[in-house]
Coordinates of C-alpha atoms and ligand atoms in Angstrom, one line a residue:
M29 CA 125.9 -74.2 13.9
E30 CA 125.5 -70.3 14.1
K31 CA 125.7 -70.6 17.9
R32 CA 128.8 -72.8 17.8
L33 CA 130.9 -71.3 15.0
R34 CA 131.0 -67.7 16.0
C35 CA 134.2 -66.5 14.3
E36 CA 133.3 -64.8 11.0
K37 CA 136.8 -65.3 9.7
L38 CA 136.6 -69.1 10.1
K39 CA 133.2 -69.7 8.5
D40 CA 134.7 -70.5 5.1
K41 CA 136.9 -73.2 6.7
L42 CA 133.9 -75.5 7.1
M43 CA 134.4 -78.7 5.1
T44 CA 133.5 -82.4 5.1
A45 CA 135.4 -84.8 7.2
K46 CA 136.9 -86.3 4.0
E47 CA 138.2 -83.0 2.9
A48 CA 139.7 -82.4 6.4
A49 CA 141.3 -85.8 6.5
A50 CA 143.1 -85.0 3.2
F51 CA 145.4 -82.7 5.3
V52 CA 146.8 -85.9 6.9
K53 CA 149.8 -87.2 4.9
K54 CA 151.9 -90.3 5.2
D55 CA 154.4 -90.5 8.2
M56 CA 152.8 -87.5 10.0
T57 CA 152.6 -87.1 13.8
I58 CA 149.1 -86.1 14.8
A59 CA 148.1 -85.0 18.3
T60 CA 144.5 -85.2 19.2
S61 CA 142.2 -84.0 22.0
G62 CA 140.5 -86.7 24.1
F63 CA 141.1 -88.1 27.6
T64 CA 139.3 -91.4 28.2
P65 CA 136.5 -91.9 25.6
A66 CA 135.5 -88.2 26.1
G67 CA 136.2 -85.2 24.0
Y68 CA 138.2 -86.9 21.2
P69 CA 137.7 -86.2 17.5
K70 CA 135.6 -88.8 15.7
A71 CA 134.6 -87.9 12.1
I72 CA 138.1 -87.2 10.8
P73 CA 139.6 -90.4 12.4
L74 CA 136.9 -92.4 10.7
E75 CA 137.9 -91.0 7.3
L76 CA 141.5 -91.9 8.1
A77 CA 140.4 -95.4 8.8
R78 CA 138.6 -95.5 5.5
R79 CA 141.8 -94.4 3.7
G80 CA 143.6 -97.2 5.5
E81 CA 141.0 -99.7 4.5
A82 CA 141.3 -98.6 0.9
G83 CA 145.0 -99.6 1.1
E84 CA 146.8 -96.4 1.9
K85 CA 149.8 -96.8 4.2
L86 CA 149.6 -93.8 6.3
N87 CA 152.1 -94.9 9.0
L88 CA 150.9 -92.3 11.6
T89 CA 152.2 -91.5 15.1
V90 CA 149.1 -90.7 17.2
I91 CA 149.4 -88.9 20.5
T92 CA 146.3 -88.4 22.7
G93 CA 145.6 -87.2 26.2
A94 CA 144.8 -90.7 27.5
S95 CA 142.7 -93.5 26.1
V96 CA 140.2 -92.4 23.4
G97 CA 137.2 -94.0 21.7
P98 CA 136.9 -96.7 19.0
E99 CA 137.0 -94.2 16.1
I100 CA 140.7 -93.8 16.8
D101 CA 142.0 -96.8 18.7
E102 CA 139.9 -99.5 17.2
K103 CA 139.0 -98.3 13.7
M104 CA 142.3 -96.7 12.8
T105 CA 144.3 -99.6 14.2
N106 CA 142.2 -102.2 12.3
A107 CA 142.8 -100.2 9.2
G108 CA 146.6 -100.3 9.8
V109 CA 147.1 -96.6 9.8
V110 CA 148.6 -96.3 13.3
A111 CA 152.3 -97.1 13.5
R112 CA 153.1 -95.5 16.9
R113 CA 150.8 -94.6 19.8
F114 CA 151.4 -92.6 23.0
P115 CA 150.7 -92.3 26.0
Y116 CA 147.7 -94.6 27.2
Q117 CA 145.0 -96.8 25.7
T118 CA 142.3 -99.2 26.8
D119 CA 141.2 -100.6 23.5
R120 CA 141.1 -104.4 22.9
T121 CA 142.1 -104.1 19.2
L122 CA 144.9 -101.7 19.8
R123 CA 146.1 -103.7 22.9
K124 CA 146.4 -106.8 20.6
A125 CA 148.3 -104.9 18.0
I126 CA 150.7 -103.6 20.7
N127 CA 151.2 -107.0 22.1
D128 CA 151.7 -108.5 18.7
G129 CA 154.4 -106.0 18.1
K130 CA 152.5 -104.3 15.2
V131 CA 152.0 -100.9 16.9
K132 CA 154.9 -99.3 18.8
Y133 CA 153.6 -98.0 22.1
Q134 CA 155.1 -95.9 24.9
D135 CA 153.3 -96.1 28.2
M136 CA 153.8 -92.7 29.9
H137 CA 152.9 -90.8 33.0
L138 CA 150.1 -88.6 31.7
S139 CA 151.4 -85.5 33.4
H140 CA 154.6 -85.8 31.4
V141 CA 153.0 -85.7 28.0
P142 CA 152.3 -81.9 27.7
Q143 CA 155.8 -80.9 28.7
Q144 CA 157.5 -83.5 26.5
L145 CA 155.3 -82.4 23.6
K146 CA 156.3 -78.8 24.2
A147 CA 160.0 -79.6 24.6
G148 CA 160.0 -81.6 21.4
F149 CA 160.9 -84.9 23.1
L150 CA 158.2 -86.6 21.1
G151 CA 159.2 -85.1 17.8
H152 CA 157.5 -82.5 15.6
I153 CA 153.7 -82.3 15.7
D154 CA 152.4 -81.9 12.2
L155 CA 148.7 -81.7 12.8
A156 CA 146.4 -81.3 15.8
I157 CA 142.8 -82.7 15.4
V158 CA 140.6 -81.5 18.3
E159 CA 137.0 -81.7 19.3
V160 CA 135.3 -78.6 20.6
V161 CA 131.8 -77.5 21.5
A162 CA 132.2 -74.0 20.0
I163 CA 134.7 -71.6 18.5
T164 CA 134.4 -68.0 19.9
E165 CA 134.3 -64.8 17.9
E166 CA 138.1 -64.4 18.3
G167 CA 138.7 -68.0 17.1
H168 CA 139.4 -69.5 20.5
L169 CA 138.4 -73.1 21.1
I170 CA 135.9 -74.2 23.8
P171 CA 136.8 -77.8 24.6
S172 CA 134.1 -80.4 25.1
T173 CA 134.1 -83.2 27.7
S174 CA 137.8 -83.3 28.3
V175 CA 140.9 -81.0 28.2
G176 CA 143.8 -83.4 28.5
Q177 CA 146.7 -82.0 26.4
T178 CA 144.5 -80.3 23.8
N179 CA 145.9 -76.8 24.6
I180 CA 149.5 -78.1 23.9
C181 CA 148.5 -79.9 20.7
V182 CA 147.0 -76.7 19.4
E183 CA 150.1 -74.7 20.3
M184 CA 152.6 -77.1 19.0
A185 CA 151.0 -78.3 15.8
D186 CA 151.7 -76.7 12.4
Q187 CA 148.1 -77.0 11.4
V188 CA 144.9 -77.5 13.4
L189 CA 141.7 -79.4 12.3
V190 CA 138.7 -78.8 14.4
E191 CA 135.6 -80.9 14.9
I192 CA 132.6 -79.0 16.3
N193 CA 130.6 -81.6 18.0
T194 CA 126.9 -80.7 18.1
S195 CA 126.1 -83.7 20.3
Q196 CA 128.1 -82.2 23.1
P197 CA 126.1 -79.8 25.4
L198 CA 126.9 -76.1 25.0
E199 CA 126.5 -75.9 28.8
L200 CA 130.1 -77.2 29.0
E201 CA 131.2 -73.7 28.0
G202 CA 132.6 -71.9 31.1
M203 CA 133.6 -75.1 32.9
H204 CA 137.1 -75.2 31.6
D205 CA 140.1 -73.5 33.2
I206 CA 143.0 -73.4 30.8
T207 CA 146.5 -72.6 32.0
E208 CA 149.7 -73.5 30.4
L209 CA 153.1 -74.0 32.0
P210 CA 156.1 -72.5 30.3
L211 CA 159.2 -74.6 29.8
P212 CA 162.0 -74.2 32.4
P213 CA 164.0 -72.4 33.6
Y214 CA 162.5 -70.0 36.2
R215 CA 159.0 -71.2 36.1
K216 CA 156.7 -69.3 38.5
P217 CA 154.7 -71.2 41.2
I218 CA 151.3 -72.4 40.0
D219 CA 148.8 -70.2 41.9
L220 CA 146.4 -73.0 43.0
T221 CA 145.9 -73.9 46.7
R222 CA 142.3 -75.4 46.6
P223 CA 140.6 -77.6 44.1
E224 CA 137.9 -75.0 43.4
E225 CA 140.2 -72.2 42.4
R226 CA 140.3 -70.9 38.9
I227 CA 143.6 -69.7 37.6
G228 CA 143.2 -69.6 33.8
K229 CA 140.8 -68.9 30.9
P230 CA 137.6 -70.8 29.9
Y231 CA 138.9 -71.4 26.4
I232 CA 142.0 -72.5 24.5
E233 CA 143.7 -69.7 22.6
C234 CA 144.3 -70.5 19.0
D235 CA 145.7 -68.4 16.2
P236 CA 142.8 -68.6 13.6
D237 CA 145.3 -68.8 10.8
K238 CA 146.5 -72.2 12.0
I239 CA 143.0 -73.6 11.6
V240 CA 142.9 -75.2 8.2
G241 CA 139.6 -77.1 8.4
I242 CA 136.5 -77.2 10.5
V243 CA 134.1 -80.2 10.5
E244 CA 130.7 -80.5 11.9
C245 CA 130.2 -83.8 13.8
D246 CA 127.4 -85.2 15.8
I247 CA 128.9 -88.5 16.8
P248 CA 128.6 -88.8 20.6
D249 CA 131.4 -89.9 23.0
S250 CA 131.7 -93.6 23.6
P251 CA 131.3 -94.0 27.3
A252 CA 131.7 -97.5 28.8
P253 CA 128.6 -98.9 30.6
I254 CA 129.0 -99.0 34.4
V255 CA 128.1 -102.4 35.8
E256 CA 126.7 -102.6 39.3
P257 CA 129.5 -103.1 41.8
D258 CA 130.0 -106.8 42.6
Q259 CA 130.6 -108.1 46.1
V260 CA 134.4 -108.1 45.8
S261 CA 134.3 -104.4 44.7
I262 CA 131.9 -103.6 47.5
D263 CA 134.2 -105.3 50.1
I264 CA 137.2 -103.5 48.8
S265 CA 135.3 -100.2 49.0
K266 CA 134.3 -101.0 52.6
N267 CA 137.9 -101.7 53.5
I268 CA 139.0 -98.3 52.1
I269 CA 136.3 -96.5 53.9
R270 CA 137.2 -98.3 57.2
F271 CA 140.8 -97.2 56.7
L272 CA 139.9 -93.6 56.0
K273 CA 137.6 -93.5 59.1
E274 CA 140.5 -94.9 61.2
E275 CA 142.7 -92.1 59.9
V276 CA 140.1 -89.5 60.9
K277 CA 139.8 -91.1 64.3
A278 CA 143.6 -91.0 64.7
G279 CA 143.6 -87.3 63.8
R280 CA 145.7 -87.9 60.7
L281 CA 142.9 -86.7 58.3
P282 CA 140.4 -84.0 58.7
K283 CA 136.7 -85.0 59.1
N284 CA 136.0 -84.1 55.5
L285 CA 139.2 -85.9 54.4
L286 CA 141.5 -84.3 51.8
P287 CA 140.9 -84.0 48.1
L288 CA 140.2 -87.4 46.6
Q289 CA 141.5 -88.9 43.4
S290 CA 140.1 -92.2 42.2
G291 CA 140.8 -94.1 39.0
V292 CA 138.3 -95.6 36.6
G293 CA 136.5 -99.0 36.7
N294 CA 134.4 -101.1 39.0
V295 CA 136.3 -100.6 42.2
A296 CA 136.5 -96.8 41.8
N297 CA 132.7 -96.8 41.3
A298 CA 132.1 -98.9 44.3
V299 CA 134.3 -96.6 46.4
L300 CA 132.3 -93.6 45.3
K301 CA 129.1 -95.4 46.1
G302 CA 130.5 -96.4 49.5
I303 CA 131.4 -92.8 50.2
S304 CA 128.0 -91.6 49.2
D305 CA 126.5 -94.1 51.6
S306 CA 128.9 -93.1 54.4
D307 CA 128.7 -90.1 56.8
F308 CA 131.6 -88.2 55.1
E309 CA 130.5 -84.7 54.1
H310 CA 131.9 -81.6 52.4
L311 CA 134.3 -83.6 50.4
T312 CA 136.4 -82.3 47.6
V313 CA 137.8 -84.1 44.5
Y314 CA 141.1 -83.3 42.8
S315 CA 141.3 -86.1 40.2
E316 CA 141.9 -86.7 36.5
V317 CA 138.6 -88.4 35.6
L318 CA 135.2 -87.4 36.9
Q319 CA 132.8 -90.3 36.8
D320 CA 129.1 -90.7 37.3
G321 CA 129.6 -91.3 41.0
I322 CA 131.2 -87.9 41.4
I323 CA 128.4 -86.1 39.6
D324 CA 125.9 -87.9 41.9
L325 CA 127.9 -86.9 45.0
L326 CA 128.0 -83.3 43.8
I327 CA 124.2 -83.3 43.2
A328 CA 123.6 -85.0 46.5
G329 CA 125.7 -82.2 48.2
K330 CA 128.3 -84.7 49.6
V331 CA 131.1 -83.3 47.4
D332 CA 131.5 -79.5 47.5
Y333 CA 133.9 -79.2 44.5
A334 CA 135.4 -81.4 41.9
S335 CA 138.4 -80.7 39.6
G336 CA 139.5 -83.0 36.8
T337 CA 140.5 -83.1 33.2
S338 CA 137.7 -85.2 31.8
F339 CA 134.2 -86.5 32.3
T340 CA 134.3 -90.3 32.1
L341 CA 130.6 -91.2 32.2
S342 CA 128.3 -94.0 31.6
P343 CA 126.1 -93.9 28.5
E344 CA 123.1 -93.0 30.7
M345 CA 124.8 -90.1 32.4
N346 CA 126.3 -89.0 29.1
A347 CA 122.8 -88.8 27.6
R348 CA 121.6 -86.5 30.4
L349 CA 124.8 -84.5 30.8
G350 CA 123.2 -81.3 29.3
E351 CA 120.4 -81.6 31.9
E352 CA 122.7 -82.2 34.9
L353 CA 125.4 -79.6 34.0
P354 CA 123.5 -76.5 35.2
K355 CA 123.2 -78.2 38.7
I356 CA 126.9 -78.7 39.0
K357 CA 128.4 -76.0 36.8
D358 CA 129.8 -73.8 39.5
K359 CA 131.2 -76.8 41.4
V360 CA 133.2 -78.5 38.6
I361 CA 136.4 -77.4 36.8
L362 CA 138.0 -79.2 33.9
R363 CA 141.7 -78.4 33.6
P364 CA 144.6 -79.4 31.3
V365 CA 146.2 -82.6 32.4
E366 CA 149.4 -80.6 33.0
I367 CA 147.5 -79.1 36.0
S368 CA 145.1 -81.8 37.0
N369 CA 147.9 -84.4 37.3
N370 CA 150.6 -82.0 38.3
P371 CA 152.6 -83.9 41.0
G372 CA 153.6 -80.6 42.7
L373 CA 150.0 -79.5 43.0
I374 CA 149.0 -83.0 44.1
R375 CA 151.6 -82.9 46.9
R376 CA 150.5 -79.3 47.8
L377 CA 146.8 -80.1 48.0
G378 CA 147.4 -83.3 49.9
V379 CA 145.5 -85.6 47.6
I380 CA 144.3 -89.0 48.7
A381 CA 145.2 -91.2 45.6
I382 CA 143.2 -94.4 45.1
N383 CA 144.2 -96.5 42.1
T384 CA 143.8 -100.0 40.9
A385 CA 146.6 -102.6 40.5
L386 CA 146.7 -105.8 38.5
E387 CA 148.8 -107.3 41.2
F388 CA 151.2 -106.3 44.0
D389 CA 154.0 -108.2 45.6
I390 CA 154.7 -109.0 49.3
Y391 CA 156.9 -106.0 49.6
G392 CA 154.3 -103.5 48.2
N393 CA 155.6 -103.0 44.6
V394 CA 152.7 -102.6 42.2
N395 CA 152.1 -103.8 38.7
S396 CA 149.2 -101.9 37.1
S397 CA 150.0 -102.5 33.4
H398 CA 151.7 -105.7 32.4
V399 CA 149.8 -109.0 32.6
S400 CA 152.3 -111.7 33.6
G401 CA 155.1 -109.2 33.1
T402 CA 155.1 -108.9 29.3
N403 CA 151.6 -108.3 28.0
M404 CA 150.4 -104.7 28.0
M405 CA 146.9 -104.2 29.5
N406 CA 146.3 -100.5 29.3
G407 CA 149.2 -98.5 30.8
L408 CA 149.8 -96.7 34.0
G409 CA 147.9 -93.6 33.0
G410 CA 147.8 -91.0 35.6
S411 CA 148.1 -93.4 38.5
G412 CA 151.8 -92.6 39.0
D413 CA 151.3 -88.8 39.0
F414 CA 148.9 -89.1 41.9
T415 CA 150.6 -92.0 43.7
R416 CA 154.0 -90.4 44.1
G417 CA 152.6 -86.9 44.9
G418 CA 149.7 -88.1 47.1
Y419 CA 149.4 -87.4 50.8
L420 CA 148.1 -91.0 51.0
S421 CA 148.6 -93.5 48.2
I422 CA 146.3 -96.4 48.2
F423 CA 146.2 -99.4 45.8
T424 CA 143.3 -101.8 45.4
T425 CA 143.0 -105.1 43.7
Q426 CA 140.9 -108.3 44.2
S427 CA 143.1 -110.9 45.9
T428 CA 142.8 -113.3 43.0
A429 CA 142.1 -113.1 39.3
K430 CA 140.6 -115.5 36.7
K431 CA 138.3 -117.3 39.1
G432 CA 141.1 -117.9 41.6
L433 CA 143.6 -119.4 39.3
I434 CA 145.9 -116.3 39.7
S435 CA 147.0 -114.8 43.0
A436 CA 147.1 -111.0 42.8
I437 CA 149.7 -111.0 45.5
V438 CA 152.9 -112.6 44.4
P439 CA 156.5 -112.9 45.7
C440 CA 157.8 -110.4 43.2
V441 CA 156.0 -108.5 40.5
P442 CA 157.5 -109.0 37.0
H443 CA 156.9 -105.4 36.1
V444 CA 156.9 -102.4 38.4
D445 CA 154.8 -99.3 37.8
H446 CA 154.8 -98.1 41.4
T447 CA 157.6 -99.0 43.7
E448 CA 157.3 -100.0 47.4
H449 CA 158.6 -96.4 48.1
D450 CA 155.5 -94.9 46.6
V451 CA 152.8 -97.2 48.0
M452 CA 151.4 -96.6 51.5
V453 CA 148.3 -98.8 51.7
V454 CA 147.2 -101.9 49.7
V455 CA 143.7 -103.1 49.8
T456 CA 141.9 -106.2 48.7
E457 CA 138.4 -107.6 49.5
Q458 CA 140.2 -109.6 52.3
G459 CA 141.3 -106.4 54.2
Y460 CA 143.9 -103.6 54.0
A461 CA 147.6 -103.5 54.9
D462 CA 148.9 -100.1 56.1
L463 CA 152.5 -100.2 55.1
R464 CA 153.6 -96.9 56.5
G465 CA 156.6 -97.2 58.9
L466 CA 157.2 -100.9 58.3
D467 CA 160.4 -102.5 57.0
P468 CA 160.1 -104.9 54.0
V469 CA 159.7 -108.1 56.0
E470 CA 157.1 -106.5 58.3
R471 CA 155.3 -105.3 55.2
A472 CA 155.3 -108.8 53.7
R473 CA 153.9 -110.3 56.9
K474 CA 151.1 -107.7 57.0
I475 CA 150.2 -108.0 53.3
I476 CA 150.0 -111.8 53.4
E477 CA 148.0 -111.7 56.6
N478 CA 145.6 -109.0 55.7
C479 CA 145.3 -109.0 51.9
A480 CA 146.2 -112.4 50.4
H481 CA 143.4 -114.9 49.5
P482 CA 143.3 -117.8 52.0
D483 CA 144.1 -120.2 49.1
Y484 CA 147.5 -118.5 48.6
K485 CA 148.5 -117.5 52.1
D486 CA 150.5 -120.7 53.0
Q487 CA 152.3 -120.5 49.7
L488 CA 153.3 -116.9 50.2
E489 CA 154.3 -117.5 53.8
D490 CA 156.4 -120.5 52.8
Y491 CA 158.2 -118.4 50.1
L492 CA 158.8 -115.6 52.6
N493 CA 160.1 -117.9 55.3
R494 CA 162.5 -119.8 52.9
A495 CA 163.6 -116.4 51.5
I496 CA 164.5 -115.2 55.0
K497 CA 166.6 -118.4 55.5
E498 CA 168.3 -118.5 52.1
S499 CA 168.6 -114.9 51.1
P500 CA 172.1 -113.4 51.3
G501 CA 170.6 -110.0 52.2
Q502 CA 168.1 -109.8 55.0
H503 CA 166.6 -106.4 54.1
T504 CA 164.4 -107.5 51.3
P505 CA 164.8 -111.3 51.3
H506 CA 164.3 -113.1 47.9
I507 CA 165.1 -116.4 46.3
L508 CA 165.8 -114.8 42.9
S509 CA 165.7 -118.1 41.0
E510 CA 162.2 -118.7 42.3
A511 CA 160.8 -115.2 42.6
F512 CA 159.1 -115.3 39.2
S513 CA 158.3 -119.0 39.2
W514 CA 154.6 -118.4 39.9
Y515 CA 154.3 -117.1 36.3
D516 CA 156.1 -120.2 35.0
R517 CA 153.6 -122.4 36.9
L518 CA 150.7 -120.4 35.6
K519 CA 151.9 -120.9 32.0
E520 CA 152.6 -124.6 32.5
T521 CA 149.6 -125.6 34.7
G522 CA 147.0 -122.9 34.2
T523 CA 147.2 -121.8 37.8
M524 CA 149.6 -120.2 40.3
K525 CA 148.5 -122.7 42.9
I526 CA 151.0 -125.4 43.9
D527 CA 149.4 -128.8 43.4
Q528 CA 149.2 -130.4 46.8
Ligands
0RQ624 O1 140.4 -109.5 32.5 O2 139.0 -108.3 30.9 O3 139.7 -110.6 30.4 O4 138.1 -110.2 32.2 O5 142.5 -107.8 34.0 O6 140.5 -106.5 35.5 O7 139.4 -106.8 37.7 O8 138.1 -106.1 35.7 O9 139.7 -104.6 36.8 O10 138.7 -103.1 35.0 O11 139.3 -102.2 37.3 O12 141.1 -102.9 35.6 C1 144.6 -102.5 36.7 C2 143.7 -103.0 34.4 C3 142.2 -103.0 36.4 C4 143.0 -100.9 35.5 C5 143.4 -102.4 35.7 C6 142.5 -109.2 34.4 C7 141.0 -109.4 34.8 C8 140.3 -108.7 33.6 C9 140.6 -106.2 34.2 P1 139.2 -109.7 31.4 P2 139.3 -106.1 36.5 P3 139.6 -103.2 36.1 C10 143.0 -93.7 36.1 C11 144.3 -94.2 36.6 C12 146.1 -98.6 35.4 C13 145.8 -97.2 35.0 C14 145.3 -96.4 36.1 C15 144.2 -100.0 34.9 C16 141.1 -107.5 33.5 O13 142.6 -100.3 36.7 O14 144.4 -100.1 33.7 O15 145.2 -96.7 37.2 N1 144.9 -99.4 35.8 N2 144.8 -95.2 35.7 O16 140.7 -110.8 34.8 C17 146.2 -111.4 35.1 C18 146.2 -110.5 37.2 C19 145.0 -109.8 36.9 C20 144.5 -110.0 35.6 C21 143.2 -108.6 36.8 N3 146.8 -110.3 38.4 N4 146.8 -111.3 36.3 N5 145.0 -110.8 34.7 N6 143.3 -109.3 35.6 N7 144.2 -108.9 37.6 C22 142.7 -93.7 34.6 C23 143.5 -92.8 33.7 O17 144.6 -92.7 33.9 C24 142.9 -92.2 32.6

């Protein structure tokens, strides 16, 4: 602990998690560190869950950088202490509470959160609870495996509780680059033109007088296991790589591409694996999450630099992170989400954005978040930040879900996260559809031809052809009374397939 708590003035603030949790009072808004199950506080949230289990009605608003681990989203939800939650989650328990109407949830673009916190759009922040690897002599905070909006939580909260996590490698120190954007008007341009540039400080500045409690914690992050890519993910990845190679051949992309962003999950992992097996070299990454695949590519020398806001690792990689960090330390930068997901920077750097959809429609509108239009899955996360700003915006999905009972390409998505105006290329295991320069009907023909599953092609074509005949407007033909009927059929018969 000597090595980690270096500020003399703060040493008498060490306390138990239970004592620290006592600063949390009913109806408070708390903002925490954490972005994906990385770098979030654990010991204090577990105490809050215990208080809820003992019958206390805390009624908290909980704001995080993105999804966090089970200590917050599962345990605190189960204990009934979370009333409102922003801006993203991936937890089964919390998801159910949201869909049962028990927890109020706003799904937000992750780049919007820091500014909205700062501007007071999300209300007053009573308390920040943040995980760090160390506190410097001056009382500044060294974040752990993520930055997210931790710097803004610390700035905006009345009081700060800190968890010093001894399971997080001290080698993380020096990898962060903390910059904060002022509120408008007259903001200066952000001085960043390449993913590897540093523009800030390696710590979060914090007034030591704001720190009311420090807790030692050794609970590790809760990384999700990575499953070996299945054939569908491998095929999707091959189609993306085929598309990127065509772009290089056509002279629209340099040989080493442009900075890459990829989401989380199976397909993203398969894409990274595909890139590592391909002949692309000297790549750069400007993303929000840095997964195992990116660390492997950095070590293998395929990726020169990677910038993100969080390490989102498998348990195996997490366990050996301390060992691997010295090999990649000068090639990786962890930034606040306000910078990693900044749409202006993403546009400036020319990022290639690759994200995953639940489904898309024949015109290229994407639903990433709402199953059958009403049931929240996770949220849109940072996908919108990268998609709208991206030089190329690519969406992937398998062509069917639930063993073929659901088509992931539908006449009209019942919830839109990314509009047809933002989406350039859609990819399934069947192929890719390059939508650039096409009008809606041309797009629909291409999506059906290249991306739809053979079981649903005729149905989609039939809808499109009848829509063209019946629709009053010919720009984006629809039969509005029928456009969502595929969801009614799914509900009634268990499949979107028409019984022939
Ligand atoms: O259901 O869990 O019951 O088996 O959805 O689907 O195919 O396993 O795919 O894990 O990659 O998640 C879009 C949710 C995909 C994710 C989404 C069912 C399917 C399965 C999961 P089961 P898969 P993935 C980076 C950027 C938005 C946020 C984002 C996501 C479950 O990628 O949340 O991009 N993206 N962030 O069976 C009904 C369909 C379905 C369907 C799949 N059409 N209808 N169910 N499923 N398609 C991260 C951050 O921002 C931090």
